[in-house]
Every structure is written in structure tokens, then in C-alpha cells.
DNA sequence: CGGCATGTTCTACGATATGTAGAAGAACAA
DNA sequence: TTGTTCTTCTACATATCGTAGAACATGCCG
């Protein structure tokens, strides 16, 4: 189960919200530029690179190796990743019906509405 | 985010599937008795107790302190816990609608059916 | 009342994950 | 080829988890 640390999470968030593939340097700068509420962290580029390698090993990140400053990007969208995680969690329980029942109870009305729409007919 | 290790998971599974509160010794024996597919593990009781303490600290387990061999039980049902986890995962993404859309795509038809039923009226 | 069982807490050590980064190696521009 | 830039290797600190011995507590049996 791919659980992410704080920094790993921060990096993934940046990769997920940036349309373009990013270099380690760009990421380092982006992290320094007030990432969501955190203290602006001045990290060494090597730190970012290490994290990227680890994320790559986990299959969450891929990189363009040919372009010289390697450019990194996420393998899946945040939405796909999140949905996958949710599913992984769901299947850990034998009684999925019961889990879904409770899950439904925890979502907002708006989300319930969305679900109805998505589940549509049949 | 409460991520569980393998042994912690095993213990929770036992507590979740056993109606009665259990003592550390009972748990040790239950673990030794072929837990789901694993190699029968002969653990020291202290090991089980340590794990139970950690699970207690995480809020997943509570114990009856008055009865002398303390009896341990889960705080929530597995279904509640799982549903909670799913929700925690869901809210990590800004675009929940999109996540739900993908999530729906990943569930089985039977589960989709269940969801329709649950979402039924308005 | 004083040991003996039985049970709980403290302390600890190895393994893995993660944050962090220096040192060393590779590649490219001049 | 030499300096600059980037990547990889190696390393250390902290946290979590599996594992359990040592020490402490408690109640039962004589």
C-alpha cells in the first residue's frame, strides 16, 4: 500500500497540479514558494532528486531520461491515484456492501448527487 | 493516517471477527492457529501486548482495565474503520467528483447495484 | 504473611521508510 | 579539457513496526 510521507506528498501535489513535466530544480523552487500553508522550505536539489527516485520506484512518477535536465511527471492523475487507493482500501474488508453503506453515509449531499448521476440507469 | 503493519493488521482482523473481547493470550493463540494463509506464527505474549498498546495509542483498540487479564476489543467495526479510511483518502483530492467518477468505474457491478440501492431516494 | 503464578509495563534492538544532503560520477558547453 | 550542471551513491537522523527479555505488579495458596 503506497503510503506517502509529507515531502513525497508535497512533490506529488506539485506534479499533479502542474501541467508540464518538471525538473528537480523547478520542483525545489516550487516547494520553496509557500507550498500549501507549510513553512517555505529551502531544500537541497539532491533531496528533491532522492524523493523523486523513491517515487519513481513506487511507480508514481516517471521521467524523461533523454532531455538533459530530466523532467519528471506523475504516472497517473491525482484523481486516478486517489480512486485507486480508495478501491484498495475497500477491498481489504470482506463485507464491502456494509463498508459502502457506511461510506455513503459519510459523503456530502453533493457527492451523493454525483454518485447517483454516475450510477445512472440500470 | 493510520496505516497498519502486517502484525497489527492481523491483530485487528482477529479483534474484528471475534465477537468477544480477547486477552493477549487468546490473541497469541489465535495468531498461532493458522491465521489467514500465513505461516503459523508462535509469538511471545509480550509481542502481542506491545502491538495492542500501539493499536490502543492509535485509537483502534480499547481495553477493559478492571478485569485482570485485560480484555481487548476494537473501538470500531471493520466496516466503519474501512469506510472512514476511504473517506479520508477521498478528501485528500480537491476534485472529489472526478475521484468518485473513477472510483465508480472500479467497483464491480454488484457493488454498483448496492450503491444505487443505498443512494435510492433523493 | 510470603512466595509463586500470571499478567503488564519498560526498555531495547533490528528492519524498513522517510527526510535530508554531501561526495562522487557523468555530460555538456566553451 | 576544464568548468558547470545535473544525476547517482552513500550516509545519517528519525519514526514506525516486529519482536521480545527484564522488571514490576497482583492476586492466590499455603
mmCIF file of N, CA, C and O in Angstrom, chain A residues 3 9 77-80 82-83 85-87 89-90 92-104 106-112 114-116 118-122, chain B residues 3 9 77-80 82-83 85-87 89-90 92-104 106-107 109-116 118-122:
data_model
loop_
_atom_site.group_PDB
_atom_site.id
_atom_site.type_symbol
_atom_site.label_atom_id
_atom_site.label_comp_id
_atom_site.label_asym_id
_atom_site.label_seq_id
_atom_site.Cartn_x
_atom_site.Cartn_y
_atom_site.Cartn_z
ATOM 1 N N UNK A 3 1.837 4.337 0.905
ATOM 2 C CA UNK A 3 1.603 5.481 1.783
ATOM 3 C C UNK A 3 2.722 6.485 1.564
ATOM 4 O O UNK A 3 3.882 6.099 1.505
ATOM 5 N N UNK A 9 4.452 13.594 -0.508
ATOM 6 C CA UNK A 9 3.106 14.088 -0.814
ATOM 7 C C UNK A 9 3.183 15.467 -1.474
ATOM 8 O O UNK A 9 2.526 15.736 -2.469
ATOM 9 N N UNK A 77 -3.074 10.577 -12.852
ATOM 10 C CA UNK A 77 -3.611 11.824 -12.311
ATOM 11 C C UNK A 77 -3.903 11.622 -10.835
ATOM 12 O O UNK A 77 -4.005 10.490 -10.363
ATOM 13 N N UNK A 78 -4.018 12.703 -10.132
ATOM 14 C CA UNK A 78 -4.316 12.591 -8.712
ATOM 15 C C UNK A 78 -5.641 11.870 -8.505
ATOM 16 O O UNK A 78 -5.803 11.077 -7.596
ATOM 17 N N UNK A 79 -6.583 12.157 -9.388
ATOM 18 C CA UNK A 79 -7.907 11.545 -9.258
ATOM 19 C C UNK A 79 -7.823 10.026 -9.436
ATOM 20 O O UNK A 79 -8.398 9.271 -8.663
ATOM 21 N N UNK A 80 -7.094 9.598 -10.452
ATOM 22 C CA UNK A 80 -6.940 8.161 -10.663
ATOM 23 C C UNK A 80 -6.260 7.523 -9.460
ATOM 24 O O UNK A 80 -6.683 6.486 -8.959
ATOM 25 N N UNK A 82 -6.091 8.565 -6.386
ATOM 26 C CA UNK A 82 -6.960 8.574 -5.208
ATOM 27 C C UNK A 82 -8.039 7.511 -5.311
ATOM 28 O O UNK A 82 -8.305 6.785 -4.350
ATOM 29 N N UNK A 83 -8.644 7.418 -6.477
ATOM 30 C CA UNK A 83 -9.693 6.419 -6.672
ATOM 31 C C UNK A 83 -9.127 5.013 -6.476
ATOM 32 O O UNK A 83 -9.754 4.156 -5.860
ATOM 33 N N UNK A 85 -6.568 4.176 -4.637
ATOM 34 C CA UNK A 85 -6.340 3.987 -3.207
ATOM 35 C C UNK A 85 -7.639 3.632 -2.500
ATOM 36 O O UNK A 85 -7.693 2.724 -1.677
ATOM 37 N N UNK A 86 -8.687 4.364 -2.843
ATOM 38 C CA UNK A 86 -9.980 4.104 -2.217
ATOM 39 C C UNK A 86 -10.398 2.663 -2.475
ATOM 40 O O UNK A 86 -10.891 1.976 -1.584
ATOM 41 N N UNK A 87 -10.188 2.229 -3.692
ATOM 42 C CA UNK A 87 -10.571 0.872 -4.026
ATOM 43 C C UNK A 87 -9.733 -0.135 -3.261
ATOM 44 O O UNK A 87 -10.252 -1.126 -2.737
ATOM 45 N N UNK A 89 -8.453 0.246 -0.409
ATOM 46 C CA UNK A 89 -8.944 0.217 0.964
ATOM 47 C C UNK A 89 -10.237 -0.597 1.029
ATOM 48 O O UNK A 89 -10.400 -1.465 1.890
ATOM 49 N N UNK A 90 -11.112 -0.323 0.102
ATOM 50 C CA UNK A 90 -12.406 -1.020 0.092
ATOM 51 C C UNK A 90 -12.244 -2.530 0.117
ATOM 52 O O UNK A 90 -12.894 -3.221 0.901
ATOM 53 N N UNK A 92 -10.091 -4.374 1.295
ATOM 54 C CA UNK A 92 -9.474 -5.012 2.462
ATOM 55 C C UNK A 92 -10.550 -5.582 3.376
ATOM 56 O O UNK A 92 -10.246 -6.388 4.245
ATOM 57 N N UNK A 93 -11.770 -5.139 3.203
ATOM 58 C CA UNK A 93 -12.858 -5.639 4.057
ATOM 59 C C UNK A 93 -13.659 -6.701 3.326
ATOM 60 O O UNK A 93 -13.928 -6.567 2.134
ATOM 61 N N UNK A 94 -14.028 -7.760 4.029
ATOM 62 C CA UNK A 94 -14.799 -8.835 3.409
ATOM 63 C C UNK A 94 -16.206 -8.368 3.052
ATOM 64 O O UNK A 94 -16.700 -8.682 1.967
ATOM 65 N N UNK A 95 -16.804 -7.611 3.941
ATOM 66 C CA UNK A 95 -18.176 -7.179 3.688
ATOM 67 C C UNK A 95 -18.210 -5.793 3.049
ATOM 68 O O UNK A 95 -18.447 -4.786 3.701
ATOM 69 N N UNK A 96 -17.974 -5.789 1.746
ATOM 70 C CA UNK A 96 -17.900 -4.495 1.058
ATOM 71 C C UNK A 96 -19.220 -3.750 1.044
ATOM 72 O O UNK A 96 -19.248 -2.533 1.055
ATOM 73 N N UNK A 97 -20.278 -4.504 0.988
ATOM 74 C CA UNK A 97 -21.591 -3.861 0.973
ATOM 75 C C UNK A 97 -21.725 -2.982 2.218
ATOM 76 O O UNK A 97 -22.107 -1.816 2.128
ATOM 77 N N UNK A 98 -21.399 -3.571 3.357
ATOM 78 C CA UNK A 98 -21.518 -2.831 4.610
ATOM 79 C C UNK A 98 -20.604 -1.615 4.601
ATOM 80 O O UNK A 98 -20.978 -0.525 5.052
ATOM 81 N N UNK A 99 -19.399 -1.793 4.075
ATOM 82 C CA UNK A 99 -18.468 -0.670 4.025
ATOM 83 C C UNK A 99 -19.045 0.439 3.166
ATOM 84 O O UNK A 99 -19.048 1.612 3.554
ATOM 85 N N UNK A 100 -19.556 0.062 2.016
ATOM 86 C CA UNK A 100 -20.119 1.067 1.116
ATOM 87 C C UNK A 100 -21.286 1.794 1.774
ATOM 88 O O UNK A 100 -21.421 3.013 1.636
ATOM 89 N N UNK A 101 -22.092 1.038 2.499
ATOM 90 C CA UNK A 101 -23.228 1.666 3.182
ATOM 91 C C UNK A 101 -22.718 2.773 4.094
ATOM 92 O O UNK A 101 -23.203 3.901 4.062
ATOM 93 N N UNK A 102 -21.705 2.457 4.906
ATOM 94 C CA UNK A 102 -21.176 3.462 5.826
ATOM 95 C C UNK A 102 -20.480 4.581 5.078
ATOM 96 O O UNK A 102 -20.560 5.749 5.458
ATOM 97 N N UNK A 103 -19.811 4.201 4.010
ATOM 98 C CA UNK A 103 -19.114 5.226 3.226
ATOM 99 C C UNK A 103 -20.110 6.241 2.676
ATOM 100 O O UNK A 103 -19.906 7.460 2.791
ATOM 101 N N UNK A 104 -21.183 5.727 2.109
ATOM 102 C CA UNK A 104 -22.209 6.612 1.568
ATOM 103 C C UNK A 104 -22.710 7.574 2.628
ATOM 104 O O UNK A 104 -22.923 8.757 2.374
ATOM 105 N N UNK A 106 -21.124 8.888 4.827
ATOM 106 C CA UNK A 106 -20.132 9.894 5.201
ATOM 107 C C UNK A 106 -19.902 10.955 4.136
ATOM 108 O O UNK A 106 -19.230 11.943 4.385
ATOM 109 N N UNK A 107 -20.436 10.739 2.954
ATOM 110 C CA UNK A 107 -20.203 11.743 1.910
ATOM 111 C C UNK A 107 -21.254 12.841 1.961
ATOM 112 O O UNK A 107 -22.338 12.652 2.506
ATOM 113 N N UNK A 108 -20.912 13.957 1.400
ATOM 114 C CA UNK A 108 -21.830 15.099 1.412
ATOM 115 C C UNK A 108 -22.986 14.841 0.449
ATOM 116 O O UNK A 108 -22.930 13.943 -0.386
ATOM 117 N N UNK A 109 -24.004 15.654 0.581
ATOM 118 C CA UNK A 109 -25.169 15.507 -0.304
ATOM 119 C C UNK A 109 -24.742 15.727 -1.753
ATOM 120 O O UNK A 109 -25.165 15.015 -2.655
ATOM 121 N N UNK A 110 -23.888 16.704 -1.955
ATOM 122 C CA UNK A 110 -23.422 16.985 -3.317
ATOM 123 C C UNK A 110 -22.750 15.759 -3.908
ATOM 124 O O UNK A 110 -23.000 15.376 -5.059
ATOM 125 N N UNK A 111 -21.931 15.127 -3.101
ATOM 126 C CA UNK A 111 -21.245 13.961 -3.597
ATOM 127 C C UNK A 111 -22.211 12.812 -3.858
ATOM 128 O O UNK A 111 -22.080 12.076 -4.834
ATOM 129 N N UNK A 112 -23.190 12.693 -2.982
ATOM 130 C CA UNK A 112 -24.196 11.647 -3.182
ATOM 131 C C UNK A 112 -24.893 11.893 -4.513
ATOM 132 O O UNK A 112 -25.144 10.961 -5.294
ATOM 133 N N UNK A 114 -23.708 13.388 -7.104
ATOM 134 C CA UNK A 114 -22.782 12.982 -8.167
ATOM 135 C C UNK A 114 -22.817 11.484 -8.373
ATOM 136 O O UNK A 114 -22.859 11.000 -9.507
ATOM 137 N N UNK A 115 -22.809 10.774 -7.301
ATOM 138 C CA UNK A 115 -22.807 9.317 -7.396
ATOM 139 C C UNK A 115 -24.070 8.824 -8.093
ATOM 140 O O UNK A 115 -24.011 7.940 -8.953
ATOM 141 N N UNK A 116 -25.191 9.395 -7.730
ATOM 142 C CA UNK A 116 -26.445 8.973 -8.371
ATOM 143 C C UNK A 116 -26.335 9.169 -9.875
ATOM 144 O O UNK A 116 -26.705 8.303 -10.661
ATOM 145 N N UNK A 118 -23.687 9.340 -11.699
ATOM 146 C CA UNK A 118 -22.718 8.411 -12.286
ATOM 147 C C UNK A 118 -23.250 6.987 -12.395
ATOM 148 O O UNK A 118 -22.922 6.262 -13.325
ATOM 149 N N UNK A 119 -24.053 6.624 -11.431
ATOM 150 C CA UNK A 119 -24.569 5.258 -11.431
ATOM 151 C C UNK A 119 -25.794 5.132 -12.311
ATOM 152 O O UNK A 119 -26.234 4.024 -12.624
ATOM 153 N N UNK A 120 -26.298 6.255 -12.655
ATOM 154 C CA UNK A 120 -27.427 6.369 -13.567
ATOM 155 C C UNK A 120 -28.380 5.189 -13.653
ATOM 156 O O UNK A 120 -28.708 4.581 -12.635
ATOM 157 N N UNK A 121 -28.794 4.854 -14.868
ATOM 158 C CA UNK A 121 -29.787 3.801 -15.080
ATOM 159 C C UNK A 121 -29.316 2.403 -14.720
ATOM 160 O O UNK A 121 -28.238 2.221 -14.197
ATOM 161 N N UNK A 122 -30.180 1.453 -15.030
ATOM 162 C CA UNK A 122 -29.935 0.018 -14.806
ATOM 163 C C UNK A 122 -29.486 -0.321 -13.407
ATOM 164 O O UNK A 122 -28.479 -0.873 -13.166
ATOM 165 N N UNK B 3 -1.880 3.876 9.093
ATOM 166 C CA UNK B 3 -1.505 2.732 8.261
ATOM 167 C C UNK B 3 -1.041 1.618 9.196
ATOM 168 O O UNK B 3 -0.275 1.860 10.114
ATOM 169 N N UNK B 9 -2.269 -5.516 11.564
ATOM 170 C CA UNK B 9 -3.427 -5.857 10.744
ATOM 171 C C UNK B 9 -4.020 -7.191 11.178
ATOM 172 O O UNK B 9 -5.236 -7.331 11.318
ATOM 173 N N UNK B 77 -16.059 -1.066 14.235
ATOM 174 C CA UNK B 77 -16.151 -2.278 13.418
ATOM 175 C C UNK B 77 -15.213 -2.127 12.230
ATOM 176 O O UNK B 77 -14.797 -1.023 11.876
ATOM 177 N N UNK B 78 -14.883 -3.240 11.633
ATOM 178 C CA UNK B 78 -14.006 -3.163 10.477
ATOM 179 C C UNK B 78 -14.640 -2.336 9.377
ATOM 180 O O UNK B 78 -13.975 -1.580 8.679
ATOM 181 N N UNK B 79 -15.945 -2.469 9.253
ATOM 182 C CA UNK B 79 -16.642 -1.739 8.192
ATOM 183 C C UNK B 79 -16.565 -0.234 8.432
ATOM 184 O O UNK B 79 -16.282 0.537 7.512
ATOM 185 N N UNK B 80 -16.811 0.170 9.675
ATOM 186 C CA UNK B 80 -16.715 1.597 9.984
ATOM 187 C C UNK B 80 -15.304 2.097 9.718
ATOM 188 O O UNK B 80 -15.100 3.149 9.118
ATOM 189 N N UNK B 82 -13.009 0.888 7.772
ATOM 190 C CA UNK B 82 -12.687 0.914 6.350
ATOM 191 C C UNK B 82 -13.354 2.086 5.646
ATOM 192 O O UNK B 82 -12.729 2.788 4.851
ATOM 193 N N UNK B 83 -14.622 2.291 5.972
ATOM 194 C CA UNK B 83 -15.350 3.399 5.352
ATOM 195 C C UNK B 83 -14.688 4.730 5.712
ATOM 196 O O UNK B 83 -14.532 5.616 4.869
ATOM 197 N N UNK B 85 -11.556 5.217 6.460
ATOM 198 C CA UNK B 85 -10.309 5.305 5.705
ATOM 199 C C UNK B 85 -10.598 5.759 4.275
ATOM 200 O O UNK B 85 -9.919 6.630 3.735
ATOM 201 N N UNK B 86 -11.600 5.151 3.676
ATOM 202 C CA UNK B 86 -11.952 5.518 2.302
ATOM 203 C C UNK B 86 -12.271 6.995 2.224
ATOM 204 O O UNK B 86 -11.857 7.692 1.294
ATOM 205 N N UNK B 87 -13.009 7.471 3.217
ATOM 206 C CA UNK B 87 -13.363 8.883 3.202
ATOM 207 C C UNK B 87 -12.143 9.761 3.365
ATOM 208 O O UNK B 87 -11.992 10.770 2.676
ATOM 209 N N UNK B 89 -9.211 9.119 2.442
ATOM 210 C CA UNK B 89 -8.497 9.128 1.168
ATOM 211 C C UNK B 89 -9.207 10.063 0.196
ATOM 212 O O UNK B 89 -8.577 10.895 -0.450
ATOM 213 N N UNK B 90 -10.500 9.929 0.147
ATOM 214 C CA UNK B 90 -11.279 10.746 -0.791
ATOM 215 C C UNK B 90 -11.000 12.239 -0.622
ATOM 216 O O UNK B 90 -10.767 12.947 -1.593
ATOM 217 N N UNK B 92 -8.521 13.790 0.323
ATOM 218 C CA UNK B 92 -7.184 14.305 0.041
ATOM 219 C C UNK B 92 -7.140 14.944 -1.340
ATOM 220 O O UNK B 92 -6.211 15.678 -1.657
ATOM 221 N N UNK B 93 -8.120 14.638 -2.165
ATOM 222 C CA UNK B 93 -8.138 15.204 -3.509
ATOM 223 C C UNK B 93 -9.105 16.367 -3.581
ATOM 224 O O UNK B 93 -10.181 16.315 -3.002
ATOM 225 N N UNK B 94 -8.711 17.437 -4.276
ATOM 226 C CA UNK B 94 -9.565 18.619 -4.396
ATOM 227 C C UNK B 94 -10.817 18.308 -5.233
ATOM 228 O O UNK B 94 -11.905 18.724 -4.885
ATOM 229 N N UNK B 95 -10.605 17.564 -6.285
ATOM 230 C CA UNK B 95 -11.734 17.286 -7.185
ATOM 231 C C UNK B 95 -12.377 15.938 -6.858
ATOM 232 O O UNK B 95 -12.139 14.937 -7.514
ATOM 233 N N UNK B 96 -13.205 15.962 -5.842
ATOM 234 C CA UNK B 96 -13.803 14.709 -5.390
ATOM 235 C C UNK B 96 -14.755 14.107 -6.404
ATOM 236 O O UNK B 96 -14.889 12.894 -6.502
ATOM 237 N N UNK B 97 -15.404 14.975 -7.130
ATOM 238 C CA UNK B 97 -16.327 14.471 -8.146
ATOM 239 C C UNK B 97 -15.578 13.555 -9.110
ATOM 240 O O UNK B 97 -16.006 12.437 -9.397
ATOM 241 N N UNK B 98 -14.448 14.042 -9.557
ATOM 242 C CA UNK B 98 -13.655 13.262 -10.511
ATOM 243 C C UNK B 98 -13.183 11.962 -9.880
ATOM 244 O O UNK B 98 -13.187 10.906 -10.511
ATOM 245 N N UNK B 99 -12.764 12.046 -8.630
ATOM 246 C CA UNK B 99 -12.305 10.838 -7.951
ATOM 247 C C UNK B 99 -13.440 9.823 -7.878
ATOM 248 O O UNK B 99 -13.256 8.641 -8.191
ATOM 249 N N UNK B 100 -14.604 10.305 -7.490
ATOM 250 C CA UNK B 100 -15.745 9.400 -7.372
ATOM 251 C C UNK B 100 -16.077 8.764 -8.710
ATOM 252 O O UNK B 100 -16.392 7.579 -8.787
ATOM 253 N N UNK B 101 -15.980 9.557 -9.741
ATOM 254 C CA UNK B 101 -16.271 9.021 -11.075
ATOM 255 C C UNK B 101 -15.354 7.831 -11.347
ATOM 256 O O UNK B 101 -15.803 6.758 -11.747
ATOM 257 N N UNK B 102 -14.061 8.011 -11.124
ATOM 258 C CA UNK B 102 -13.122 6.926 -11.371
ATOM 259 C C UNK B 102 -13.344 5.779 -10.413
ATOM 260 O O UNK B 102 -13.201 4.613 -10.771
ATOM 261 N N UNK B 103 -13.677 6.125 -9.188
ATOM 262 C CA UNK B 103 -13.908 5.077 -8.200
ATOM 263 C C UNK B 103 -15.078 4.193 -8.634
ATOM 264 O O UNK B 103 -14.985 2.965 -8.618
ATOM 265 N N UNK B 104 -16.136 4.825 -9.045
ATOM 266 C CA UNK B 104 -17.312 4.081 -9.507
ATOM 267 C C UNK B 104 -16.923 3.124 -10.629
ATOM 268 O O UNK B 104 -17.372 1.983 -10.677
ATOM 269 N N UNK B 106 -14.359 1.572 -10.923
ATOM 270 C CA UNK B 106 -13.527 0.458 -10.455
ATOM 271 C C UNK B 106 -14.292 -0.575 -9.638
ATOM 272 O O UNK B 106 -13.756 -1.644 -9.332
ATOM 273 N N UNK B 107 -15.502 -0.269 -9.257
ATOM 274 C CA UNK B 107 -16.237 -1.238 -8.444
ATOM 275 C C UNK B 107 -16.983 -2.231 -9.327
ATOM 276 O O UNK B 107 -17.249 -1.960 -10.500
ATOM 277 N N UNK B 109 -20.079 -4.716 -10.634
ATOM 278 C CA UNK B 109 -21.477 -4.413 -10.923
ATOM 279 C C UNK B 109 -22.330 -4.623 -9.674
ATOM 280 O O UNK B 109 -23.227 -3.832 -9.380
ATOM 281 N N UNK B 110 -22.016 -5.661 -8.944
ATOM 282 C CA UNK B 110 -22.768 -5.934 -7.721
ATOM 283 C C UNK B 110 -22.676 -4.753 -6.758
ATOM 284 O O UNK B 110 -23.676 -4.313 -6.186
ATOM 285 N N UNK B 111 -21.464 -4.238 -6.643
ATOM 286 C CA UNK B 111 -21.280 -3.112 -5.731
ATOM 287 C C UNK B 111 -21.988 -1.868 -6.241
ATOM 288 O O UNK B 111 -22.573 -1.106 -5.468
ATOM 289 N N UNK B 112 -21.949 -1.692 -7.550
ATOM 290 C CA UNK B 112 -22.646 -0.550 -8.142
ATOM 291 C C UNK B 112 -24.129 -0.664 -7.807
ATOM 292 O O UNK B 112 -24.793 0.318 -7.453
ATOM 293 N N UNK B 113 -24.617 -1.881 -7.919
ATOM 294 C CA UNK B 113 -26.021 -2.142 -7.609
ATOM 295 C C UNK B 113 -26.324 -1.735 -6.169
ATOM 296 O O UNK B 113 -27.305 -1.037 -5.902
ATOM 297 N N UNK B 114 -25.453 -2.159 -5.278
ATOM 298 C CA UNK B 114 -25.620 -1.807 -3.866
ATOM 299 C C UNK B 114 -25.663 -0.298 -3.683
ATOM 300 O O UNK B 114 -26.512 0.233 -2.977
ATOM 301 N N UNK B 115 -24.764 0.356 -4.359
ATOM 302 C CA UNK B 115 -24.705 1.806 -4.227
ATOM 303 C C UNK B 115 -25.987 2.456 -4.715
ATOM 304 O O UNK B 115 -26.519 3.366 -4.078
ATOM 305 N N UNK B 116 -26.503 1.977 -5.826
ATOM 306 C CA UNK B 116 -27.755 2.545 -6.345
ATOM 307 C C UNK B 116 -28.844 2.411 -5.298
ATOM 308 O O UNK B 116 -29.580 3.341 -5.016
ATOM 309 N N UNK B 118 -28.511 2.067 -2.094
ATOM 310 C CA UNK B 118 -28.248 2.915 -0.942
ATOM 311 C C UNK B 118 -28.533 4.382 -1.203
ATOM 312 O O UNK B 118 -28.949 5.118 -0.317
ATOM 313 N N UNK B 119 -28.310 4.785 -2.435
ATOM 314 C CA UNK B 119 -28.500 6.197 -2.771
ATOM 315 C C UNK B 119 -29.941 6.485 -3.155
ATOM 316 O O UNK B 119 -30.336 7.639 -3.223
ATOM 317 N N UNK B 120 -30.642 5.432 -3.357
ATOM 318 C CA UNK B 120 -32.039 5.476 -3.761
ATOM 319 C C UNK B 120 -32.706 6.829 -3.742
ATOM 320 O O UNK B 120 -32.432 7.682 -4.585
ATOM 321 N N UNK B 121 -33.580 7.048 -2.764
ATOM 322 C CA UNK B 121 -34.372 8.295 -2.740
ATOM 323 C C UNK B 121 -33.507 9.516 -2.538
ATOM 324 O O UNK B 121 -32.627 9.514 -1.703
ATOM 325 N N UNK B 122 -33.776 10.502 -3.327
ATOM 326 C CA UNK B 122 -33.213 11.845 -3.228
ATOM 327 C C UNK B 122 -32.092 12.030 -2.235
ATOM 328 O O UNK B 122 -32.183 12.759 -1.285
#
